[in-house]
Amino acid sequence: MELLCCEVDPVRRAVRDSNLLGDDRVLQNLLTIEERYLPPCSYFKCVQKDIQPYMRRMVATWMLEVCEEQKCEEEVFSLAMNYLDRFLAGVPTPKTHLQLLGAVCMFLASKLKETIPLTAEKLCIYTDNSVKPQELLEWELVVLGKLKWNLAAVTPHDFIEHILRKLPQPNDKLPLIRKHAQTFIALCATDFKFAMYPPSMIATGSVGAAICGLQQDEDVSSLTGDALVELLAKVTNTDVDCLKACQEQIEVVLLNSLQQCREEPGEAAKAEEDVDQASTPTDVREIDL
Amino acid sequence: MSEQSGDPRPIPRNSRVCRCLFGPVDSEQLRRDCDALMASCAQEARERWNFDFVTETPLEGNFIWERVGGLGLPKICQGPRDDLGGGKRPSASSALLQATAQEDHVDLSLSCTILPRSPEQPEGSPGVPGTSQGQKRRQTSMTDFYHSKRRLIFSKRKP
């Protein structure tokens, strides 16, 4: 028996289950149920009076920063945004409640996905103590009730491994492609435009965008261009033209967020730092679209 | 790295992430909205299950509720559960928990079955406002709806 000595990560993760990933029924089931968890309407038009799209972006950016600083699992942020959107699609909410709501959604998503979940106290500190742990716990019940306790939503992250397995990649490039795709998925979750897209399409578009971006510097894929898009589209039953459009939109979102970084140097340093942290790729800003 | 009380991921000192986004929060309004939303959740559950979860009374509707005893439920199902999540749940929003806490929960345990009405004639189910046989078939229609929506989204997105 060989012994391995390494720094102790307090979080234990299960290995990828090749039985689940190799069985096509899993992917098909995900594709079948994914749209049950989409917010039913564009709530800025029909539900919310006080909350504006830029406020969603603000709270999303803050949530992403918390998740990155706390090194949460990748899917926690996307899942929390799914809860937030589904809640806001049903309940008119004043903007002063929005950060509390974001904290509650992270609280729930973290409990569902992590071995060491975020605590209520910690989340309240992240709101600069504008929210009390007591209030967070009360609102946890409210959000649970309004989501009908239906928390196991499908997120784009659920599709990543299934998609990657179907691609003829050199194996040593997979971790890099995965990291870039995860970053794109997080970026998409901060942008309301993607809130009502099927998660499988966001995942497919993100993998496509990741490979396209990386391919410019090094050979990460034997398939490129239209051939790649066609293969990706087939994996998740997405229309080829839709997928192309989605991938373009994802690339635009990256471009915008990089531009924002350049325009506001103070904020920028922070944003780039945050993107660098946790498991996100370090060279994402070098992608030249 | 400052390890505080064994927290593997302490908040860094002077973290720029700690910030209040939308100004001060009105605790009074939070409380009022919380109570109102909890009440509406209770009302939804009441209509969905034809059961009053506050008073633990079965109501008229699709489900037949009956008492079951002696299930040997573990302790955790019997008592008040305000020790979860690191803080005590406040009383106003935990009517569901509190109402049952005083009593012997084992004796109050209920099981429900769907009333055997002919599912082929959903209009025929008498006197059940808010709950109809249609709900049982919800799954199919939901999925159908979503599929058509998906196509809609796709076609909209094409330039």
Short mmCIF file of C-alpha atoms in Angstrom, two decimals:
data_model
loop_
_atom_site.label_atom_id
_atom_site.label_comp_id
_atom_site.label_asym_id
_atom_site.label_seq_id
_atom_site.Cartn_x
_atom_site.Cartn_y
_atom_site.Cartn_z
CA MET A 1 0.00 0.00 0.00
CA GLU A 2 1.30 3.43 -0.86
CA LEU A 3 0.89 6.27 1.54
CA LEU A 4 0.07 9.73 0.37
CA CYS A 5 0.99 12.77 2.38
CA CYS A 6 -0.50 16.09 1.51
CA GLU A 7 -1.95 19.22 3.05
CA VAL A 8 -5.21 18.40 4.70
CA ASP A 9 -8.25 19.78 2.95
CA PRO A 10 -11.05 19.68 5.52
CA VAL A 11 -13.55 18.93 2.78
CA ARG A 12 -13.99 15.39 1.60
CA ARG A 13 -15.33 14.84 -1.84
CA ALA A 14 -16.67 11.75 -3.49
CA VAL A 15 -14.82 10.58 -6.55
CA ARG A 16 -16.59 10.90 -9.87
CA ASP A 17 -18.84 7.91 -10.27
CA SER A 18 -18.12 6.40 -13.64
CA ASN A 19 -21.25 4.27 -13.38
CA LEU A 20 -23.39 7.37 -13.23
CA LEU A 21 -21.42 9.29 -15.81
CA GLY A 22 -21.23 6.37 -18.19
CA ASP A 23 -24.93 5.66 -18.13
CA ASP A 24 -26.78 7.72 -20.70
CA ARG A 25 -30.03 7.50 -18.73
CA VAL A 26 -28.60 9.89 -16.15
CA LEU A 27 -27.99 12.56 -18.76
CA GLN A 28 -31.37 11.95 -20.35
CA ASN A 29 -33.12 12.28 -16.98
CA LEU A 30 -31.30 15.51 -16.26
CA LEU A 31 -32.41 16.85 -19.63
CA THR A 32 -35.98 15.79 -18.93
CA ILE A 33 -36.30 17.42 -15.53
CA GLU A 34 -34.08 20.48 -15.88
CA GLU A 35 -36.78 22.89 -16.96
CA ARG A 36 -38.94 22.24 -13.93
CA TYR A 37 -36.53 24.37 -11.98
CA LEU A 38 -36.45 27.43 -14.20
CA PRO A 39 -38.07 30.61 -12.91
CA PRO A 40 -41.50 30.68 -14.55
CA CYS A 41 -41.35 34.28 -15.74
CA SER A 42 -39.18 37.28 -16.34
CA TYR A 43 -39.93 38.80 -12.98
CA PHE A 44 -38.63 42.32 -13.55
CA LYS A 45 -41.54 42.88 -15.91
CA CYS A 46 -44.35 41.09 -14.18
CA VAL A 47 -43.61 40.69 -10.45
CA GLN A 48 -41.03 43.05 -9.01
CA LYS A 49 -41.72 46.76 -8.57
CA ASP A 50 -38.73 47.80 -6.50
CA ILE A 51 -35.99 45.51 -7.74
CA GLN A 52 -34.15 46.42 -10.94
CA PRO A 53 -31.90 44.21 -13.08
CA TYR A 54 -28.77 46.02 -11.90
CA MET A 55 -29.66 45.14 -8.30
CA ARG A 56 -29.76 41.49 -9.19
CA ARG A 57 -26.30 41.90 -10.68
CA MET A 58 -25.10 43.61 -7.50
CA VAL A 59 -26.38 40.91 -5.19
CA ALA A 60 -25.14 38.18 -7.56
CA THR A 61 -21.66 39.68 -7.64
CA TRP A 62 -21.61 39.84 -3.87
CA MET A 63 -22.80 36.25 -3.58
CA LEU A 64 -20.12 35.09 -5.99
CA GLU A 65 -17.48 36.89 -3.95
CA VAL A 66 -18.71 35.25 -0.74
CA CYS A 67 -18.70 31.81 -2.38
CA GLU A 68 -15.20 32.35 -3.72
CA GLU A 69 -13.79 33.71 -0.49
CA GLN A 70 -15.32 30.78 1.37
CA LYS A 71 -14.11 28.39 -1.33
CA CYS A 72 -17.57 26.94 -1.72
CA GLU A 73 -18.16 24.09 -4.13
CA GLU A 74 -18.70 25.33 -7.66
CA GLU A 75 -22.39 24.56 -7.82
CA VAL A 76 -23.32 26.44 -4.64
CA PHE A 77 -23.38 29.83 -6.34
CA SER A 78 -25.39 28.67 -9.37
CA LEU A 79 -27.83 26.83 -7.14
CA ALA A 80 -28.26 29.83 -4.85
CA MET A 81 -28.99 32.04 -7.86
CA ASN A 82 -31.57 29.52 -9.01
CA TYR A 83 -33.32 29.78 -5.61
CA LEU A 84 -33.13 33.58 -5.74
CA ASP A 85 -34.65 33.77 -9.21
CA ARG A 86 -37.40 31.29 -8.41
CA PHE A 87 -38.30 33.17 -5.23
CA LEU A 88 -38.31 36.54 -6.97
CA ALA A 89 -40.48 35.12 -9.77
CA GLY A 90 -43.22 34.56 -7.21
CA VAL A 91 -42.82 37.08 -4.42
CA PRO A 92 -42.68 40.88 -4.85
CA THR A 93 -39.73 41.90 -2.69
CA PRO A 94 -38.42 45.29 -1.60
CA LYS A 95 -34.81 45.92 -2.49
CA THR A 96 -33.82 46.23 1.15
CA HIS A 97 -34.61 42.52 1.54
CA LEU A 98 -32.55 41.47 -1.45
CA GLN A 99 -29.23 40.93 0.28
CA LEU A 100 -30.89 38.93 3.06
CA LEU A 101 -32.55 36.84 0.38
CA GLY A 102 -29.20 36.26 -1.32
CA ALA A 103 -27.69 35.19 1.99
CA VAL A 104 -30.56 32.79 2.68
CA CYS A 105 -30.19 31.25 -0.78
CA MET A 106 -26.46 30.69 -0.22
CA PHE A 107 -27.26 29.24 3.21
CA LEU A 108 -29.63 26.69 1.67
CA ALA A 109 -27.49 25.84 -1.36
CA SER A 110 -24.44 25.38 0.83
CA LYS A 111 -26.32 23.05 3.17
CA LEU A 112 -27.48 20.98 0.23
CA LYS A 113 -24.12 20.71 -1.50
CA GLU A 114 -21.32 21.00 1.06
CA THR A 115 -19.87 18.84 3.77
CA ILE A 116 -19.03 21.92 5.84
CA PRO A 117 -21.81 24.39 5.07
CA LEU A 118 -21.72 28.14 5.53
CA THR A 119 -23.11 29.17 8.90
CA ALA A 120 -25.82 31.75 9.46
CA GLU A 121 -23.45 33.80 11.59
CA LYS A 122 -20.79 33.94 8.90
CA LEU A 123 -23.26 34.97 6.23
CA CYS A 124 -24.54 37.76 8.44
CA ILE A 125 -21.02 39.08 8.90
CA TYR A 126 -20.74 39.15 5.12
CA THR A 127 -23.78 41.46 5.01
CA ASP A 128 -21.76 43.75 7.27
CA ASN A 129 -24.14 42.72 10.05
CA SER A 130 -27.08 44.44 8.40
CA VAL A 131 -28.91 41.14 8.86
CA LYS A 132 -29.18 39.17 12.10
CA PRO A 133 -28.74 35.38 12.22
CA GLN A 134 -32.24 35.17 13.72
CA GLU A 135 -33.71 36.93 10.70
CA LEU A 136 -31.76 34.71 8.34
CA LEU A 137 -33.21 31.61 10.00
CA GLU A 138 -36.74 32.99 9.85
CA TRP A 139 -36.39 33.79 6.18
CA GLU A 140 -34.91 30.41 5.52
CA LEU A 141 -38.34 28.96 6.31
CA VAL A 142 -40.04 31.55 4.12
CA VAL A 143 -37.82 30.75 1.14
CA LEU A 144 -38.20 27.00 1.69
CA GLY A 145 -41.96 27.38 1.78
CA LYS A 146 -42.10 29.47 -1.36
CA LEU A 147 -39.79 27.06 -3.20
CA LYS A 148 -42.01 24.23 -1.94
CA TRP A 149 -38.90 22.67 -0.39
CA ASN A 150 -37.88 21.80 -3.91
CA LEU A 151 -34.17 22.44 -3.60
CA ALA A 152 -32.49 19.78 -5.69
CA ALA A 153 -32.54 21.94 -8.80
CA VAL A 154 -30.54 21.03 -11.88
CA THR A 155 -27.71 23.45 -12.59
CA PRO A 156 -25.34 23.74 -15.56
CA HIS A 157 -22.64 22.12 -13.43
CA ASP A 158 -24.59 18.86 -13.45
CA PHE A 159 -23.94 18.55 -17.19
CA ILE A 160 -20.26 19.42 -17.35
CA GLU A 161 -18.85 15.96 -16.73
CA HIS A 162 -21.36 14.34 -19.05
CA ILE A 163 -20.39 16.72 -21.83
CA LEU A 164 -16.64 16.46 -21.26
CA ARG A 165 -16.76 12.69 -21.44
CA LYS A 166 -18.24 12.82 -24.91
CA LEU A 167 -15.48 15.00 -26.32
CA PRO A 168 -12.34 13.65 -27.99
CA GLN A 169 -10.00 15.73 -25.82
CA PRO A 170 -6.47 14.96 -24.81
CA ASN A 171 -7.05 13.95 -21.20
CA ASP A 172 -4.46 16.27 -19.71
CA LYS A 173 -6.40 19.29 -20.98
CA LEU A 174 -9.67 18.33 -19.34
CA PRO A 175 -9.04 20.02 -15.96
CA LEU A 176 -8.25 23.29 -17.71
CA ILE A 177 -11.32 23.10 -19.92
CA ARG A 178 -13.44 22.20 -16.90
CA LYS A 179 -12.18 25.18 -14.92
CA HIS A 180 -12.81 27.62 -17.72
CA ALA A 181 -16.27 26.20 -18.34
CA GLN A 182 -17.09 26.55 -14.63
CA THR A 183 -16.03 30.18 -14.72
CA PHE A 184 -18.27 30.83 -17.70
CA ILE A 185 -21.17 29.19 -15.87
CA ALA A 186 -20.65 31.44 -12.85
CA LEU A 187 -20.52 34.48 -15.11
CA CYS A 188 -23.79 33.42 -16.72
CA ALA A 189 -25.46 33.13 -13.32
CA THR A 190 -24.64 36.77 -12.59
CA ASP A 191 -26.45 37.85 -15.77
CA PHE A 192 -30.24 37.72 -15.77
CA LYS A 193 -30.28 37.10 -19.52
CA PHE A 194 -29.35 33.48 -18.81
CA ALA A 195 -31.72 32.90 -15.90
CA MET A 196 -34.37 31.32 -18.09
CA TYR A 197 -32.12 29.34 -20.41
CA PRO A 198 -32.03 25.59 -19.88
CA PRO A 199 -29.01 24.70 -17.72
CA SER A 200 -27.89 22.13 -20.30
CA MET A 201 -27.58 24.84 -22.92
CA ILE A 202 -25.57 27.08 -20.61
CA ALA A 203 -23.30 24.15 -19.82
CA THR A 204 -22.86 23.23 -23.46
CA GLY A 205 -22.22 26.83 -24.47
CA SER A 206 -19.74 27.23 -21.63
CA VAL A 207 -17.75 24.18 -22.65
CA GLY A 208 -17.77 25.42 -26.23
CA ALA A 209 -16.61 28.87 -25.19
CA ALA A 210 -13.93 27.39 -22.95
CA ILE A 211 -12.49 25.23 -25.73
CA CYS A 212 -12.64 28.06 -28.29
CA GLY A 213 -10.85 30.39 -25.93
CA LEU A 214 -8.15 27.94 -24.98
CA GLN A 215 -7.64 26.70 -28.50
CA GLN A 216 -6.14 30.03 -29.49
CA ASP A 217 -3.07 29.46 -27.35
CA GLU A 218 -2.65 25.73 -27.37
CA ASP A 219 -4.10 22.62 -28.85
CA VAL A 220 -6.75 21.49 -26.38
CA SER A 221 -9.16 19.86 -28.76
CA SER A 222 -8.96 17.81 -31.89
CA LEU A 223 -12.38 19.10 -32.85
CA THR A 224 -12.93 22.79 -33.44
CA GLY A 225 -15.31 25.19 -35.08
CA ASP A 226 -18.54 23.91 -36.51
CA ALA A 227 -17.63 20.27 -35.96
CA LEU A 228 -17.23 20.94 -32.24
CA VAL A 229 -20.48 22.87 -31.96
CA GLU A 230 -22.32 20.11 -33.77
CA LEU A 231 -20.96 17.44 -31.47
CA LEU A 232 -21.77 19.53 -28.37
CA ALA A 233 -25.27 20.21 -29.61
CA LYS A 234 -25.85 16.51 -30.10
CA VAL A 235 -24.77 15.63 -26.56
CA THR A 236 -27.44 17.79 -24.93
CA ASN A 237 -30.04 17.76 -27.73
CA THR A 238 -29.62 21.48 -28.25
CA ASP A 239 -30.35 23.18 -31.53
CA VAL A 240 -27.06 24.05 -33.28
CA ASP A 241 -28.02 27.64 -34.05
CA CYS A 242 -29.26 28.22 -30.50
CA LEU A 243 -26.05 26.82 -29.14
CA LYS A 244 -23.96 29.11 -31.35
CA ALA A 245 -26.03 32.10 -30.25
CA CYS A 246 -25.72 31.07 -26.61
CA GLN A 247 -21.96 30.65 -26.88
CA GLU A 248 -21.67 34.08 -28.46
CA GLN A 249 -23.71 35.60 -25.64
CA ILE A 250 -21.48 33.90 -23.09
CA GLU A 251 -18.41 35.35 -24.76
CA VAL A 252 -20.02 38.79 -24.76
CA VAL A 253 -20.68 38.48 -21.02
CA LEU A 254 -17.02 37.69 -20.43
CA LEU A 255 -15.97 40.61 -22.59
CA ASN A 256 -18.30 42.97 -20.71
CA SER A 257 -17.11 41.85 -17.34
CA LEU A 258 -13.49 42.27 -18.40
CA GLN A 259 -14.24 45.74 -19.74
CA GLN A 260 -15.92 46.62 -16.48
CA CYS A 261 -12.75 45.54 -14.75
CA ARG A 262 -10.67 47.87 -16.86
CA GLU A 263 -13.02 50.81 -16.40
CA GLU A 264 -13.14 50.65 -12.63
CA PRO A 265 -9.59 49.84 -11.60
CA GLY A 266 -10.42 49.67 -7.91
CA GLU A 267 -13.27 47.28 -8.42
CA ALA A 268 -11.34 45.56 -11.16
CA ALA A 269 -8.47 44.43 -9.04
CA LYS A 270 -10.97 42.94 -6.67
CA ALA A 271 -13.00 41.25 -9.36
CA GLU A 272 -9.96 39.73 -10.99
CA GLU A 273 -8.62 38.65 -7.66
CA ASP A 274 -11.92 36.98 -6.98
CA VAL A 275 -11.98 35.28 -10.32
CA ASP A 276 -8.52 34.00 -9.57
CA GLN A 277 -9.47 32.59 -6.24
CA ALA A 278 -10.94 29.23 -5.48
CA SER A 279 -11.05 26.91 -8.39
CA THR A 280 -11.49 29.40 -11.19
CA PRO A 281 -8.83 29.61 -13.85
CA THR A 282 -6.05 32.13 -13.46
CA ASP A 283 -5.71 33.01 -17.08
CA VAL A 284 -9.32 33.61 -17.92
CA ARG A 285 -8.67 37.28 -18.60
CA GLU A 286 -6.11 36.36 -21.21
CA ILE A 287 -8.75 34.81 -23.37
CA ASP A 288 -8.86 36.91 -26.49
CA LEU A 289 -12.24 36.75 -28.08
CA MET B 1 -3.72 32.67 8.67
CA SER B 2 -5.73 33.29 11.76
CA GLU B 3 -7.57 30.20 12.89
CA GLN B 4 -10.50 31.26 15.01
CA SER B 5 -12.24 28.57 17.02
CA GLY B 6 -11.37 25.83 14.56
CA ASP B 7 -13.18 27.38 11.61
CA PRO B 8 -11.42 25.98 8.57
CA ARG B 9 -12.44 28.99 6.51
CA PRO B 10 -12.42 32.10 8.65
CA ILE B 11 -13.43 35.39 7.10
CA PRO B 12 -10.23 37.27 6.29
CA ARG B 13 -9.64 40.34 8.40
CA ASN B 14 -10.89 43.49 6.66
CA SER B 15 -12.48 41.41 3.94
CA ARG B 16 -13.90 43.68 1.26
CA VAL B 17 -16.70 41.21 0.69
CA CYS B 18 -18.32 42.18 4.01
CA ARG B 19 -20.59 44.96 2.90
CA CYS B 20 -24.17 46.14 3.06
CA LEU B 21 -25.55 46.49 -0.47
CA PHE B 22 -28.86 48.30 -0.25
CA GLY B 23 -28.74 50.38 2.89
CA PRO B 24 -30.07 49.66 6.35
CA VAL B 25 -32.61 46.86 6.73
CA ASP B 26 -35.87 47.66 8.50
CA SER B 27 -36.26 44.86 11.04
CA GLU B 28 -39.90 45.69 11.64
CA GLN B 29 -40.73 45.40 7.96
CA LEU B 30 -38.72 42.19 7.72
CA ARG B 31 -40.77 40.73 10.54
CA ARG B 32 -44.10 41.82 9.05
CA ASP B 33 -43.21 40.47 5.60
CA CYS B 34 -41.91 37.25 7.11
CA ASP B 35 -45.17 36.68 9.04
CA ALA B 36 -47.28 37.47 5.99
CA LEU B 37 -45.30 35.13 3.76
CA MET B 38 -45.34 32.33 6.32
CA ALA B 39 -49.10 32.72 6.59
CA SER B 40 -49.45 32.48 2.83
CA CYS B 41 -47.23 29.37 2.81
CA ALA B 42 -49.48 27.82 5.47
CA GLN B 43 -52.54 28.70 3.42
CA GLU B 44 -51.06 27.14 0.30
CA ALA B 45 -50.19 23.97 2.20
CA ARG B 46 -53.69 23.92 3.68
CA GLU B 47 -55.29 24.05 0.26
CA ARG B 48 -52.83 21.63 -1.27
CA TRP B 49 -53.28 18.94 1.37
CA ASN B 50 -56.73 19.78 2.74
CA PHE B 51 -55.20 19.81 6.17
CA ASP B 52 -54.84 22.61 8.68
CA PHE B 53 -51.23 22.27 9.78
CA VAL B 54 -51.61 24.86 12.53
CA THR B 55 -54.42 23.14 14.39
CA GLU B 56 -53.62 19.70 12.96
CA THR B 57 -57.15 19.18 11.68
CA PRO B 58 -58.06 17.37 8.50
CA LEU B 59 -60.32 19.35 6.18
CA GLU B 60 -62.66 18.38 3.40
CA GLY B 61 -60.79 17.49 0.21
CA ASN B 62 -58.91 15.05 -1.97
CA PHE B 63 -57.02 13.39 0.83
CA ILE B 64 -58.37 11.23 3.60
CA TRP B 65 -56.41 11.79 6.78
CA GLU B 66 -56.33 9.19 9.50
CA ARG B 67 -54.64 8.88 12.83
CA VAL B 68 -51.89 6.32 13.16
CA GLY B 69 -50.40 5.29 16.50
CA GLY B 70 -47.46 3.33 17.75
CA LEU B 71 -45.11 3.94 14.88
CA GLY B 72 -42.19 4.04 17.25
CA LEU B 73 -41.08 7.38 15.91
CA PRO B 74 -37.65 8.44 17.09
CA LYS B 75 -37.40 11.13 19.76
CA ILE B 76 -36.38 13.77 17.27
CA CYS B 77 -39.82 13.65 15.64
CA GLN B 78 -41.63 14.14 18.91
CA GLY B 79 -40.35 17.22 20.60
CA PRO B 80 -39.84 20.87 19.77
CA ARG B 81 -36.96 21.28 17.38
CA ASP B 82 -35.63 24.72 18.05
CA ASP B 83 -32.05 23.65 18.46
CA LEU B 84 -31.24 23.45 14.77
CA GLY B 85 -29.15 25.80 12.73
CA GLY B 86 -27.28 27.31 15.60
CA GLY B 87 -30.09 29.52 16.85
CA LYS B 88 -33.55 29.34 18.26
CA ARG B 89 -36.35 29.70 15.78
CA PRO B 90 -38.56 32.57 16.80
CA SER B 91 -42.10 31.86 17.79
CA ALA B 92 -44.07 33.89 15.29
CA SER B 93 -42.81 32.05 12.24
CA SER B 94 -42.78 28.63 13.77
CA ALA B 95 -46.45 28.15 14.42
CA LEU B 96 -46.28 24.81 12.71
CA LEU B 97 -43.60 23.54 15.02
CA GLN B 98 -44.97 25.02 18.18
CA ALA B 99 -48.55 24.00 17.77
CA THR B 100 -47.58 20.37 17.85
CA ALA B 101 -44.77 20.56 20.31
CA GLN B 102 -46.85 20.39 23.45
CA GLU B 103 -48.67 17.21 22.59
CA ASP B 104 -47.69 13.63 22.26
CA HIS B 105 -46.69 13.61 18.65
CA VAL B 106 -46.88 9.88 18.21
CA ASP B 107 -50.60 9.89 18.86
CA LEU B 108 -51.09 12.80 16.55
CA SER B 109 -49.30 11.22 13.62
CA LEU B 110 -51.42 11.10 10.55
CA SER B 111 -51.29 9.30 7.29
CA CYS B 112 -53.05 10.40 4.19
CA THR B 113 -54.38 8.67 1.12
CA ILE B 114 -55.89 10.12 -1.96
CA LEU B 115 -59.64 9.90 -1.93
CA PRO B 116 -60.61 7.22 -4.46
CA ARG B 117 -62.59 9.32 -6.86
CA SER B 118 -62.84 8.45 -10.50
CA PRO B 119 -59.84 10.21 -12.04
CA GLU B 120 -61.39 10.09 -15.51
CA GLN B 121 -63.89 12.76 -14.53
CA PRO B 122 -61.98 15.55 -12.92
CA GLU B 123 -64.94 17.96 -13.07
CA GLY B 124 -67.00 15.51 -11.07
CA SER B 125 -65.11 15.91 -7.81
CA PRO B 126 -67.58 17.70 -5.58
CA GLY B 127 -67.10 20.57 -3.21
CA VAL B 128 -63.35 20.92 -3.04
CA PRO B 129 -62.36 24.47 -3.77
CA GLY B 130 -58.73 24.99 -4.66
CA THR B 131 -57.91 21.33 -5.06
CA SER B 132 -59.09 19.35 -8.00
CA GLN B 133 -58.23 16.02 -9.49
CA GLY B 134 -56.29 17.94 -12.08
CA GLN B 135 -53.50 18.39 -9.59
CA LYS B 136 -52.67 14.73 -9.63
CA ARG B 137 -52.00 14.91 -13.30
CA ARG B 138 -49.95 18.04 -12.91
CA GLN B 139 -46.64 16.39 -13.68
CA THR B 140 -47.52 15.48 -17.23
CA SER B 141 -48.99 18.82 -18.10
CA MET B 142 -46.10 20.70 -16.49
CA THR B 143 -43.61 18.79 -18.60
CA ASP B 144 -45.59 19.43 -21.72
CA PHE B 145 -45.75 23.09 -20.93
CA TYR B 146 -42.03 23.32 -20.39
CA HIS B 147 -41.25 21.61 -23.63
CA SER B 148 -43.26 24.11 -25.56
CA LYS B 149 -41.65 26.93 -23.67
CA ARG B 150 -38.22 25.62 -24.48
CA ARG B 151 -38.97 25.81 -28.15
CA LEU B 152 -40.27 29.31 -27.66
CA ILE B 153 -37.09 30.43 -25.96
CA PHE B 154 -35.03 28.90 -28.71
CA SER B 155 -36.87 30.52 -31.53
CA LYS B 156 -36.77 33.89 -29.82
CA ARG B 157 -33.07 33.78 -29.43
CA LYS B 158 -32.30 33.33 -33.10
CA PRO B 159 -31.03 36.56 -34.51
#
